[in-house]
Tab-separated table of C-alpha atoms and ligand atoms in Angstrom:
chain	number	residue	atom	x	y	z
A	1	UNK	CA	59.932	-37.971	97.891
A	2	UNK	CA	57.346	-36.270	99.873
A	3	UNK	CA	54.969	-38.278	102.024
A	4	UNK	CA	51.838	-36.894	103.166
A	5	UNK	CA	50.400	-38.611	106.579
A	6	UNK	CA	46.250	-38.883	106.719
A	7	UNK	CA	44.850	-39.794	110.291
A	8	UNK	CA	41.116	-40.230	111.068
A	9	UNK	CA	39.302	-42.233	113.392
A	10	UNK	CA	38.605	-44.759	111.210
A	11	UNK	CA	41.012	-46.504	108.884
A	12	UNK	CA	38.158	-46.253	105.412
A	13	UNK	CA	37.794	-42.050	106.466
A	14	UNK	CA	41.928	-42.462	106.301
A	15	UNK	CA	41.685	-43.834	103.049
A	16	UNK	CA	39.189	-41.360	101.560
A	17	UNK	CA	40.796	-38.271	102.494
A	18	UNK	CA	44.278	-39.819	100.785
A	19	UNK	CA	42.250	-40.966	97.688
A	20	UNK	CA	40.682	-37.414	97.572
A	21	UNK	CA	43.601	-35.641	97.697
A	22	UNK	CA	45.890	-38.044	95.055
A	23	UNK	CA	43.187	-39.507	93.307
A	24	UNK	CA	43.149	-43.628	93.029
A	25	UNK	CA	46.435	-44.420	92.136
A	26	UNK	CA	47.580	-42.666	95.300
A	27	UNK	CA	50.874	-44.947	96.683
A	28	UNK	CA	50.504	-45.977	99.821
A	29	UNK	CA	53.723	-46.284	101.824
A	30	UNK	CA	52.242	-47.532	105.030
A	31	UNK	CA	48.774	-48.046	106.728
A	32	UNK	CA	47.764	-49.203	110.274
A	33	UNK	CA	46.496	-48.185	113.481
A	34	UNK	CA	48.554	-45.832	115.812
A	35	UNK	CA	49.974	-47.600	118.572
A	36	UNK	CA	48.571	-47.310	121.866
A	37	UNK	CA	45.840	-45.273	119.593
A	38	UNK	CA	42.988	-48.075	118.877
A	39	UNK	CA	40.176	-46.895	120.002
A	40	UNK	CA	40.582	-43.280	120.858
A	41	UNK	CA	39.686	-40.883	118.216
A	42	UNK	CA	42.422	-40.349	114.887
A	43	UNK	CA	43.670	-43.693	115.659
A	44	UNK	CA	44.581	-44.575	111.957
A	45	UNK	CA	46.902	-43.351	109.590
A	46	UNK	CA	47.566	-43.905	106.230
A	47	UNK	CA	50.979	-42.500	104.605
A	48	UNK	CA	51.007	-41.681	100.673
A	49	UNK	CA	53.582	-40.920	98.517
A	50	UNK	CA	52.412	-37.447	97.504
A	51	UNK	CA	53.897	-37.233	94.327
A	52	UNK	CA	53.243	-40.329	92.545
A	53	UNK	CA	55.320	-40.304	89.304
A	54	UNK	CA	54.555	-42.326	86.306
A	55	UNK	CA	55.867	-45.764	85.571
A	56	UNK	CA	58.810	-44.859	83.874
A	57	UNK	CA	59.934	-42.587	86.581
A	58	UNK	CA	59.281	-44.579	89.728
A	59	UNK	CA	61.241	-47.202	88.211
A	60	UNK	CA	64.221	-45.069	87.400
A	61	UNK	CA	63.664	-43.694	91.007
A	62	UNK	CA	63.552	-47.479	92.156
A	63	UNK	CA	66.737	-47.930	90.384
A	64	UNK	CA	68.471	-45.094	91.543
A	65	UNK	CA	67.595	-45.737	95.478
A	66	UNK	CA	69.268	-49.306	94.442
A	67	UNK	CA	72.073	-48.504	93.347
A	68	UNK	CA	72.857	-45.619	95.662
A	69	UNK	CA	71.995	-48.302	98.546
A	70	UNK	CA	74.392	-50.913	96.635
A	71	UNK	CA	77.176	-48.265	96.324
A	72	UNK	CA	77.432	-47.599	100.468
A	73	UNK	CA	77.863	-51.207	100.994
A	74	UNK	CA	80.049	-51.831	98.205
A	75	UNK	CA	82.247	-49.481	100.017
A	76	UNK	CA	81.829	-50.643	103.546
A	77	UNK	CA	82.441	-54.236	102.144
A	78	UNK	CA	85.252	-52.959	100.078
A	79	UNK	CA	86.895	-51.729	103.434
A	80	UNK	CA	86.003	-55.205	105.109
A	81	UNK	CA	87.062	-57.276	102.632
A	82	UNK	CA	90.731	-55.639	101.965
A	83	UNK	CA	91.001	-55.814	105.685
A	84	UNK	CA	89.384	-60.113	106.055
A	85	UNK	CA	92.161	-60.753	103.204
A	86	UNK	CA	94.902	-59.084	104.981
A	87	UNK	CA	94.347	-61.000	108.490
A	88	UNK	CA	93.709	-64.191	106.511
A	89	UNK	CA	97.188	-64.123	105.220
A	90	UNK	CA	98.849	-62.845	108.735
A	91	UNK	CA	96.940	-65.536	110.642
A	92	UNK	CA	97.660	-68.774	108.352
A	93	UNK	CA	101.091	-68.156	107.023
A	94	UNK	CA	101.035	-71.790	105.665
A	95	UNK	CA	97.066	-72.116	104.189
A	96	UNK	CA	96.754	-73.261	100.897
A	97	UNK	CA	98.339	-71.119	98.382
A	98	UNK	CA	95.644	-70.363	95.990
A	99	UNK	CA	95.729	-67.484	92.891
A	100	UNK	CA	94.789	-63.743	95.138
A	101	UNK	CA	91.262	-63.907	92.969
A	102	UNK	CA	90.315	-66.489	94.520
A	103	UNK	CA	91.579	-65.130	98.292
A	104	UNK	CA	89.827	-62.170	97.472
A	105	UNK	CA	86.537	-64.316	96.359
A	106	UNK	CA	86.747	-66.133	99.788
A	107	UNK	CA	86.922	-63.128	102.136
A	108	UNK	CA	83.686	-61.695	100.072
A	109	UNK	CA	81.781	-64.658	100.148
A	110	UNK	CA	82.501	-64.815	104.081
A	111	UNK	CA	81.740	-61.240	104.967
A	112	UNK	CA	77.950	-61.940	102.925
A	113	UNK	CA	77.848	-64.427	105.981
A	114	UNK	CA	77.474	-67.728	103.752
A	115	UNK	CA	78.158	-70.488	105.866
A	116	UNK	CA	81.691	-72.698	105.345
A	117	UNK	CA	80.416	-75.521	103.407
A	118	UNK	CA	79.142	-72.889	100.727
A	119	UNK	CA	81.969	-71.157	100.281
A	120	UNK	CA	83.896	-73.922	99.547
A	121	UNK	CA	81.420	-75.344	97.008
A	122	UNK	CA	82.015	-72.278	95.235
A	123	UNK	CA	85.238	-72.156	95.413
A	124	UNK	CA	85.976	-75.655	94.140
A	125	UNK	CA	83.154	-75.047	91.040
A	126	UNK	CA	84.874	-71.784	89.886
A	127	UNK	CA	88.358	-73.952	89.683
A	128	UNK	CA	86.604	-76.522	88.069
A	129	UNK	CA	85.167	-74.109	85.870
A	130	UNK	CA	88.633	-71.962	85.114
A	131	UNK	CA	90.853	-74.991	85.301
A	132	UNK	CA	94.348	-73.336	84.209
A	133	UNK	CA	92.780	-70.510	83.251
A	134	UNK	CA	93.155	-69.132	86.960
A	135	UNK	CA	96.336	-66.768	87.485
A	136	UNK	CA	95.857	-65.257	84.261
A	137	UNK	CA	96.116	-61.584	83.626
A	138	UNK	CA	92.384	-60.834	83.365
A	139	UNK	CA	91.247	-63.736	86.170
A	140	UNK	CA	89.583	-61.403	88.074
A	141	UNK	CA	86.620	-61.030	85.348
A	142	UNK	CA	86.707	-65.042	84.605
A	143	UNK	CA	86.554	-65.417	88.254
A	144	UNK	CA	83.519	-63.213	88.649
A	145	UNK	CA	81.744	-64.889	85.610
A	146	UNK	CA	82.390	-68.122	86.820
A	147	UNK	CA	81.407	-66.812	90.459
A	148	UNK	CA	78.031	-65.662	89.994
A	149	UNK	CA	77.354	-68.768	88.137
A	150	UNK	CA	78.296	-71.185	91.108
A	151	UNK	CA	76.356	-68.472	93.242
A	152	UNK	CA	73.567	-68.225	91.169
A	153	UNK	CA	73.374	-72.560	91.245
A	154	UNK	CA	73.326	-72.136	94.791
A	155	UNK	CA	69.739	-70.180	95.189
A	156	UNK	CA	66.768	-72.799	94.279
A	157	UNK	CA	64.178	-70.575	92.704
A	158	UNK	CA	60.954	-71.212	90.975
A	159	UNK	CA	59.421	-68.518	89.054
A	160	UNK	CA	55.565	-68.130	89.909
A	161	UNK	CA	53.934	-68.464	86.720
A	162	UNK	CA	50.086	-67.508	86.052
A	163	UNK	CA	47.645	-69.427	88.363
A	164	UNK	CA	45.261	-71.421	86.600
A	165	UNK	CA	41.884	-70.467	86.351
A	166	UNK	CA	38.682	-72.268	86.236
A	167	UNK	CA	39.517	-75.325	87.856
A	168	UNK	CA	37.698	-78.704	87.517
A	169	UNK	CA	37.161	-78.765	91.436
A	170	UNK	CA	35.717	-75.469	91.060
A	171	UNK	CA	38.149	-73.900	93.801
A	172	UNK	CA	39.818	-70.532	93.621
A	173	UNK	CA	43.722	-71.075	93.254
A	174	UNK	CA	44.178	-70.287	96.992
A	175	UNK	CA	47.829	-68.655	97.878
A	176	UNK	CA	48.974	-68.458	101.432
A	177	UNK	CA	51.840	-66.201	103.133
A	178	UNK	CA	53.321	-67.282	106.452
A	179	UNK	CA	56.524	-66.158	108.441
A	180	UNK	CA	57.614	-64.591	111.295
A	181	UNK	CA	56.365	-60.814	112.859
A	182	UNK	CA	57.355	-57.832	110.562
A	183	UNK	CA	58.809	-59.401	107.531
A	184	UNK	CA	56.200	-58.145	104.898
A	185	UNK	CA	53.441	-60.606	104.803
A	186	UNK	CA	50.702	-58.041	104.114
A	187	UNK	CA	53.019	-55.753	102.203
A	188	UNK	CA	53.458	-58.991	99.869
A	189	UNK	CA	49.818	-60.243	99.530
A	190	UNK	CA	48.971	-56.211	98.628
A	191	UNK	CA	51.737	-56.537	96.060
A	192	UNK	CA	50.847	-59.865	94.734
A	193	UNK	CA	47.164	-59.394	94.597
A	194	UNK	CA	47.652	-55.837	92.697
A	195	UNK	CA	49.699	-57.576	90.450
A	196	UNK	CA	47.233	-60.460	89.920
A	197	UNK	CA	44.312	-57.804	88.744
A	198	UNK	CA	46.726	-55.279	87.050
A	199	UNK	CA	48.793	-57.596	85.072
A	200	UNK	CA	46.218	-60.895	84.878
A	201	UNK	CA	43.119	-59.109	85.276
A	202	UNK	CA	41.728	-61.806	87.490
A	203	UNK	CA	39.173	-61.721	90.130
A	204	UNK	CA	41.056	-61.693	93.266
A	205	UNK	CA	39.952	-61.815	96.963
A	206	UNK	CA	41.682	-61.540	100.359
A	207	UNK	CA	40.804	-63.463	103.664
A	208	UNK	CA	42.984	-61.599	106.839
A	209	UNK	CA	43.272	-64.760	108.908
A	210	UNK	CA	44.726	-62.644	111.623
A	211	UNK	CA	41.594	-60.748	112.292
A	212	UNK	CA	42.197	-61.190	116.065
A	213	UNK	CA	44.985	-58.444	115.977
A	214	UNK	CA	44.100	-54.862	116.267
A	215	UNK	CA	44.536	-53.064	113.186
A	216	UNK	CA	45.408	-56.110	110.927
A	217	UNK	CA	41.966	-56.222	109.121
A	218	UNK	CA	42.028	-52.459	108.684
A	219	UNK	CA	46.083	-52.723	106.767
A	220	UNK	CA	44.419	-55.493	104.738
A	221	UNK	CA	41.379	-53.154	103.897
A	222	UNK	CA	42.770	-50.106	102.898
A	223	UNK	CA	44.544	-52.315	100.346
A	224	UNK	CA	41.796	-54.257	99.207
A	225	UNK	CA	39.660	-50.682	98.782
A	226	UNK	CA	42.557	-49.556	96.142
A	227	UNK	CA	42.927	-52.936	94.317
A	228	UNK	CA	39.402	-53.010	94.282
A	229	UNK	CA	39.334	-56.965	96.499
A	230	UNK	CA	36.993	-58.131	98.504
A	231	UNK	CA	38.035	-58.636	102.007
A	232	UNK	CA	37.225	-61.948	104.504
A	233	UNK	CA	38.590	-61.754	107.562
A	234	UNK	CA	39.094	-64.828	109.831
A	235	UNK	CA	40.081	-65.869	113.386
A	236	UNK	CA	40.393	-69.755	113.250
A	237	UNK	CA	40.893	-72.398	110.594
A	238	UNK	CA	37.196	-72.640	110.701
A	239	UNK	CA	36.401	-68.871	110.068
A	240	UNK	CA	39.169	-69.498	106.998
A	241	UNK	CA	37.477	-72.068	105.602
A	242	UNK	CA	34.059	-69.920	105.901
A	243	UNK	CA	36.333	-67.214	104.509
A	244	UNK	CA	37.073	-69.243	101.352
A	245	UNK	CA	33.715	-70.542	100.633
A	246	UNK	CA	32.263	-66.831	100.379
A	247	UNK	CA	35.316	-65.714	97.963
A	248	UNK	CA	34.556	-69.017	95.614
A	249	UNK	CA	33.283	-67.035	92.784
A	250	UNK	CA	36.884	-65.415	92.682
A	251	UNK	CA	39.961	-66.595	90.315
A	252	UNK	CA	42.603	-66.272	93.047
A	253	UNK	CA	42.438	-65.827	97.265
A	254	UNK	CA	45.691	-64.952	99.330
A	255	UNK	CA	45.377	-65.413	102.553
A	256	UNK	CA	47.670	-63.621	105.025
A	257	UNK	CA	48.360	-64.909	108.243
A	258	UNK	CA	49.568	-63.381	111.552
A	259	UNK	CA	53.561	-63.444	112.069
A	260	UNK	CA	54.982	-65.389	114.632
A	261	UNK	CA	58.057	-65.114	116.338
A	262	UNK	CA	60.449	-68.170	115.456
A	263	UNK	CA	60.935	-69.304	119.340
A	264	UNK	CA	56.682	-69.843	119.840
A	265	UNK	CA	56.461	-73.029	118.605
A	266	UNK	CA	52.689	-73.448	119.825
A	267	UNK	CA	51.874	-70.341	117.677
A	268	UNK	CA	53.231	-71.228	115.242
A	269	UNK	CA	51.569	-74.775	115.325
A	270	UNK	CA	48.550	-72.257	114.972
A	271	UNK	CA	49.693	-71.104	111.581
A	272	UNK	CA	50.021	-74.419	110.500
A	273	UNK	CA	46.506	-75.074	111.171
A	274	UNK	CA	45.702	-72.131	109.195
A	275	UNK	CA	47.235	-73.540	106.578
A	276	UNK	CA	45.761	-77.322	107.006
A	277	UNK	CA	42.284	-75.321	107.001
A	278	UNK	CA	43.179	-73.013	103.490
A	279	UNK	CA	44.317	-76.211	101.421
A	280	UNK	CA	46.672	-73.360	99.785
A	281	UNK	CA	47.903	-74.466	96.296
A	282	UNK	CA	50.722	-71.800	97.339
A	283	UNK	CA	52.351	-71.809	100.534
A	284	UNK	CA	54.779	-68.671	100.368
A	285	UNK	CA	57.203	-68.260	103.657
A	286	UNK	CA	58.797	-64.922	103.654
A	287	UNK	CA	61.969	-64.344	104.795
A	288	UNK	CA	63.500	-60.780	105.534
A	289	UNK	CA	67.263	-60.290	103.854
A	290	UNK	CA	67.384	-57.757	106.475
A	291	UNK	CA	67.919	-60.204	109.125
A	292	UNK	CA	70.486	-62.494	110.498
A	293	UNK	CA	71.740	-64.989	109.128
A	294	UNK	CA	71.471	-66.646	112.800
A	295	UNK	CA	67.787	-65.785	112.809
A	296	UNK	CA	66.830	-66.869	109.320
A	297	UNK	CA	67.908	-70.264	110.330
A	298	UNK	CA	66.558	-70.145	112.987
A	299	UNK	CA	62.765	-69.412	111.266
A	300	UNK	CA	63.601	-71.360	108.306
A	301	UNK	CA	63.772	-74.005	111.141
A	302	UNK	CA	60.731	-73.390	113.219
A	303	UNK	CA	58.592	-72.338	110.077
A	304	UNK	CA	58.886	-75.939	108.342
A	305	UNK	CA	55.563	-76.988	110.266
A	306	UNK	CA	53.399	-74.807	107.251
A	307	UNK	CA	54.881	-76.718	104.946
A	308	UNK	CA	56.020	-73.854	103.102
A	309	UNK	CA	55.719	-74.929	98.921
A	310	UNK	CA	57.879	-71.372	97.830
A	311	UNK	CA	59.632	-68.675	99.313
A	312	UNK	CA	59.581	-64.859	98.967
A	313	UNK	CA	62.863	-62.875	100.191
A	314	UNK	CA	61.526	-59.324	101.419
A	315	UNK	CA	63.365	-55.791	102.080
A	316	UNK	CA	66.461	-57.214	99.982
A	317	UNK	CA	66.839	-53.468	99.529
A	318	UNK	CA	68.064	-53.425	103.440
A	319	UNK	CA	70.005	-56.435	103.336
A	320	UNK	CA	73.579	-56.078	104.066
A	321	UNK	CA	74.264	-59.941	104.113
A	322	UNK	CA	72.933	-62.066	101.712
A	323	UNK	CA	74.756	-65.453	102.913
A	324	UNK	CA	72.200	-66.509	105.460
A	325	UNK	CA	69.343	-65.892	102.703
A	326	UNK	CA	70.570	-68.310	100.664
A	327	UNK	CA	71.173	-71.002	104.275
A	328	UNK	CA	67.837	-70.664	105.009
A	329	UNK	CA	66.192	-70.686	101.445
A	330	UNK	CA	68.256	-74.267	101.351
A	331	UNK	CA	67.523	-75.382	104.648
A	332	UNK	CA	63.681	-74.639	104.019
A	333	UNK	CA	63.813	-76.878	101.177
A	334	UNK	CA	61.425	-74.648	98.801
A	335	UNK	CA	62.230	-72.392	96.116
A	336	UNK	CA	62.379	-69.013	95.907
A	337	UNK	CA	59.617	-67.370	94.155
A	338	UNK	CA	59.360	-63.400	94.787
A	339	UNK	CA	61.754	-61.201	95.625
A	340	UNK	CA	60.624	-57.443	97.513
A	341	UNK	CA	62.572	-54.527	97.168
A	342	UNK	CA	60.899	-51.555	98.853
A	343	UNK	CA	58.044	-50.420	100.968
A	344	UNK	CA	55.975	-49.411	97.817
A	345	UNK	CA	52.932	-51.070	96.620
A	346	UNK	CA	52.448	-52.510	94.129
A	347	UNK	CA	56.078	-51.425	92.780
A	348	UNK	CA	58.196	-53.316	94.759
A	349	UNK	CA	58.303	-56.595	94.137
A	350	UNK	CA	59.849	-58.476	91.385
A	351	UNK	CA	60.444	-62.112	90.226
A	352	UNK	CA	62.995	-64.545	92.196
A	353	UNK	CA	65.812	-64.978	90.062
A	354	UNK	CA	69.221	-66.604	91.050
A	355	UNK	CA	71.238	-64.799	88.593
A	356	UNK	CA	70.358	-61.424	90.131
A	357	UNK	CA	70.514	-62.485	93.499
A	358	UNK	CA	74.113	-63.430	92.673
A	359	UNK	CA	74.757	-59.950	91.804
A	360	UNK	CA	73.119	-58.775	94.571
A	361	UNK	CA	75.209	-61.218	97.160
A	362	UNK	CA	78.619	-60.836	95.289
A	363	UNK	CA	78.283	-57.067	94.729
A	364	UNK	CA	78.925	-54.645	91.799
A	365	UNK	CA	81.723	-55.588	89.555
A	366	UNK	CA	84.256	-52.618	90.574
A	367	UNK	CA	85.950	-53.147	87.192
A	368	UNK	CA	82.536	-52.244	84.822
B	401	GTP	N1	62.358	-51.782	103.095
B	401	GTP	C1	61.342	-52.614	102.940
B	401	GTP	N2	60.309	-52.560	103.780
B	401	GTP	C2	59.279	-53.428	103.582
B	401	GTP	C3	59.275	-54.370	102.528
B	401	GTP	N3	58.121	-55.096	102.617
B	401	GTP	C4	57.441	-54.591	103.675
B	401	GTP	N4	58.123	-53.597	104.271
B	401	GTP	C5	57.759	-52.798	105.447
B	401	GTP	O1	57.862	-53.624	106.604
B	401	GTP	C6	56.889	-53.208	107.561
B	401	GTP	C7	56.055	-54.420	107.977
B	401	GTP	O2	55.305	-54.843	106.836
B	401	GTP	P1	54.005	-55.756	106.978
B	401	GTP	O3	53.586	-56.120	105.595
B	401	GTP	O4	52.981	-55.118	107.858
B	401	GTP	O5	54.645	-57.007	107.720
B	401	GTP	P2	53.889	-58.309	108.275
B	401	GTP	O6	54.806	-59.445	108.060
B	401	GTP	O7	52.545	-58.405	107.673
B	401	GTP	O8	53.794	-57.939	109.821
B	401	GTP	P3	52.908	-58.702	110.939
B	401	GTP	O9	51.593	-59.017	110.314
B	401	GTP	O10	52.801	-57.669	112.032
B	401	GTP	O11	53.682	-59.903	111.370
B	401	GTP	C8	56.048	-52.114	106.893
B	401	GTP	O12	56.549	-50.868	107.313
B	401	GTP	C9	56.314	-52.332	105.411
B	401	GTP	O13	56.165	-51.147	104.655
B	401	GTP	C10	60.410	-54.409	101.634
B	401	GTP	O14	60.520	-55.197	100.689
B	401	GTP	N5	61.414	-53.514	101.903
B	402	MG	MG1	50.663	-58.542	108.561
C-alpha cells in the first residue's frame, strides 16, 4: 500500500490538497497535528492511502493482512503452547489425568492470558458437552467445536442495531465513546458516523468534547469534512450540552471524549460528567486488544464511573492475547458491541460477535 503524507499549516488546507489529489473517497490513514508542531507553519498532516481500491478489493486486502497477521501468531503460539504442555506435565507429575485434547486446550487458553476461573469454566462445559465422547479418535475437532462454543458463551455481546429516529422527545439518538488515551475513540466515532450516513443515510453530527487538546478538533474535522458532519466542539459538560442543542435537527450525535489514563481518577470523574451532561442513549467504552490483560482490568475498573451501556474492542488486528479482553468485557458488565480491525476508515470496523471472537482467541484450526 502506498501512503502519501499532506502537511500544511492548517489541518482544512491538509485536507484539500489530499481530496485534490484522490478525489473524495480518498482513505485517510491518520490525521493530526505534528507534535511539538502546533503553531509553527506545516503543523498538520494528513496521511492517505494513495491507492484506494474498490470494495471488493480492500476487503480481500483486509482479509489477507488478517490472516497473514493470524498465521505469525499461530506459529509463535504453536511454539508456546507445545512448550506450556510439556512443563505442565514435568512440573505436576500427579495433576489430574485428563484426555491430551483437553491438556492441549488448557495450555492455549492460558497463553491467550484468560484468567483461572475461565479456563476452568471451559474446560468443565466442553466435558459436559463431549461426555464420553472425549478420547476418541477425532476429539481434537469435537473438542474445538465444543471449545469455541463455551468461548464464544463467555463474551457478552450486543449487536448495535439501527438507532431510532424521530423520537417523541424530539432528541437526536446521542452516542458517546469514552476510554483511556490512544485506544481509538476518534478512529471509532469516524467509523461509526460514516457508517451511520453510508449505510443508514441519516443525518449525523459530531460534538469533540475534548476541544481543550491541541489538535483534537482538527482529527475530528478532517473527518467530519469527508463524511460530510457537522462538527461542535466542546470544553465542559456545559459547552456539550450547548453542543447538542445546535445538532438537534440531526438523526444521530457521537460525541467523543478525551482519553484518560486509567490511574487519574479525578479525570476521569471529568469524563463522567461529560457523560451526565450528553444524556447518551449509547455509552460505548473502548478497550484496546492490544493491551494487557493487567491494564484492561485495570481501565475496565477505573472506567465504570461513565457508566459505560456497550463496549467496542479496538486494534483486535494487534492483539496477541485475547484472554484479558474477554476479563475486562465481564468485569465492565456491558456488552460488546463493535469490534475494530485496522487503522482504515470507514473499513475497519465490524459487528461484535462472540462466535468470531472465539476464533480469534482460540486460533486457526491447524487441521482445516
Ligand atoms: N491497528 C489499529 N490501529 C487503530 C485502530 N483504531 C485506531 N487506531 C489507531 O490508533 C491511533 C490512535 O487513534 P485515535 O482514534 O486518535 O485514538 P483516541 O482514543 O481518540 O486517542 P486520544 O483522543 O488521544 O485519547 C491512530 O493512529 C489510529 O489510526 C484499530 O482498530 N487498529
Ligand atoms: Mg481522540
Amino acid at each position: 500500500m502506498t501512503r502519501v503524507r499532506y502537511i500544511a499549516d492548517s489541518m482544512a488546507e491538509a485536507v484539500a490538497a489530499a481530496r485534490r489529489q484522490h478525489g473524495i473517497r480518498a482513505r485517510i490513514v491518520h490525521a493530526g497535528a505534528l507534535p511539538g508542531g502546533f503553531g509553527r507553519r506545516g503543523s498538520f498532516e494528513v496521511v492517505v492511502d494513495a491507492a484506494p481500491a474498490s470494495l471488493g478489493v480492500t476487503r480481500a486486502r483486509r482479509a489477507a493482512r488478517l490472516a497473514l497477521a493470524r498465521a505469525v501468531i499461530a506459529a509463535r503460539r504453536a511454539s508456546d503452547e507445545a512448550g506450556e504442555a510439556v512443563a505442565a506435565v514435568e512440573s505436576a507429575p500427579t495433576m489430574e489425568v485428563r484426555p491430551a485434547v483437553l491438556a492441549r486446550l488448557a495450555a492455549r487458553l492460558r497463553l491467550q492470558s484468560l484468567p483461572e476461573d475461565l479456563v476452568s469454566h471451559v474446560l468443565a462445559r466442553v466435558e459436559e458437552e463431549l461426555g464420553d465422547a472425549l478420547g476418541a479418535d477425532d476429539s481434537d475437532a469435537l473438542v474445538r467445536h465444543a471449545a469455541l462454543q463455551a468461548v464464544a458463551g463467555l463474551l457478552p455481546v450486543s449487536t448495535p442495531r439501527a438507532p431510532t429516529i424521530g423520537r417523541a422527545d424530539g432528541r437526536p439518538h446521542v452516542v458517546l465513546v469514552a476510554g483511556p488515551t490512544g485506544v481509538g475513540k476518534t478512529t471509532t466515532v469516524a467509523k461509526l458516523a460514516a457508517g451511520f450516513r453510508a449505510e443508514h443515510g441519516l443525518r449525523v453530527g459530531l460534538v469533540a468534547a475534548d476541544a481543550f487538546r491541541v489538535g483534537a478538533v482538527e482529527q475530528l474535522r478532517t473527518y467530519a469534512s469527508i463524511i460530510g458532519a457537522p462538527v461542535r466542539p466542546a470544553d465542559g459538560p456545559s459547552a456539550v450540552r450547548d453542543a447538542l442543542a445546535a445538532l438537534a435537527s440531526c438523526d444521530v450525535v457521537l460525541v467523543d471524549t478525551p482519553g484518560r489514563g486509567h490511574r487519574d481518577s479525578a479525570r476521569i470523574d471529568e469524563v463522567g460528567a461529560l457523560v451526565d451532561a450528553a444524556r447518551p442513549d449509547e455509552t460505548h467504552l473502548v478497550l484496546p486488544g492490544s493491551a494487557s490483560a493487567a491494564s484492561l482490568d485495570a481501565a475496565a475498573g477505573a472506567f465504570g464511573r461513565v457508566g459505560a451501556t456497550r463496549i467496542v474492542l479496538s486494534k483486535l488486528d494487534e492483539s496477541e492475547t485475547l484472554g484479558g479482553v474477554v476479563a475486562a468485557v465481564r468485569r465492565a458488565g456491558a456488552a460488546a458491541s463493535w469490534f475494530t480491525t485496522g487503522q482504515e476508515v470507514p473499513d475497519d470496523i465490524e459487528r461484535a460477535d462472540a462466535h468470531r471472537f472465539a476464533e480469534l482467541l482460540l486460533g486457526e484450526d491447524e487441521e482445516a
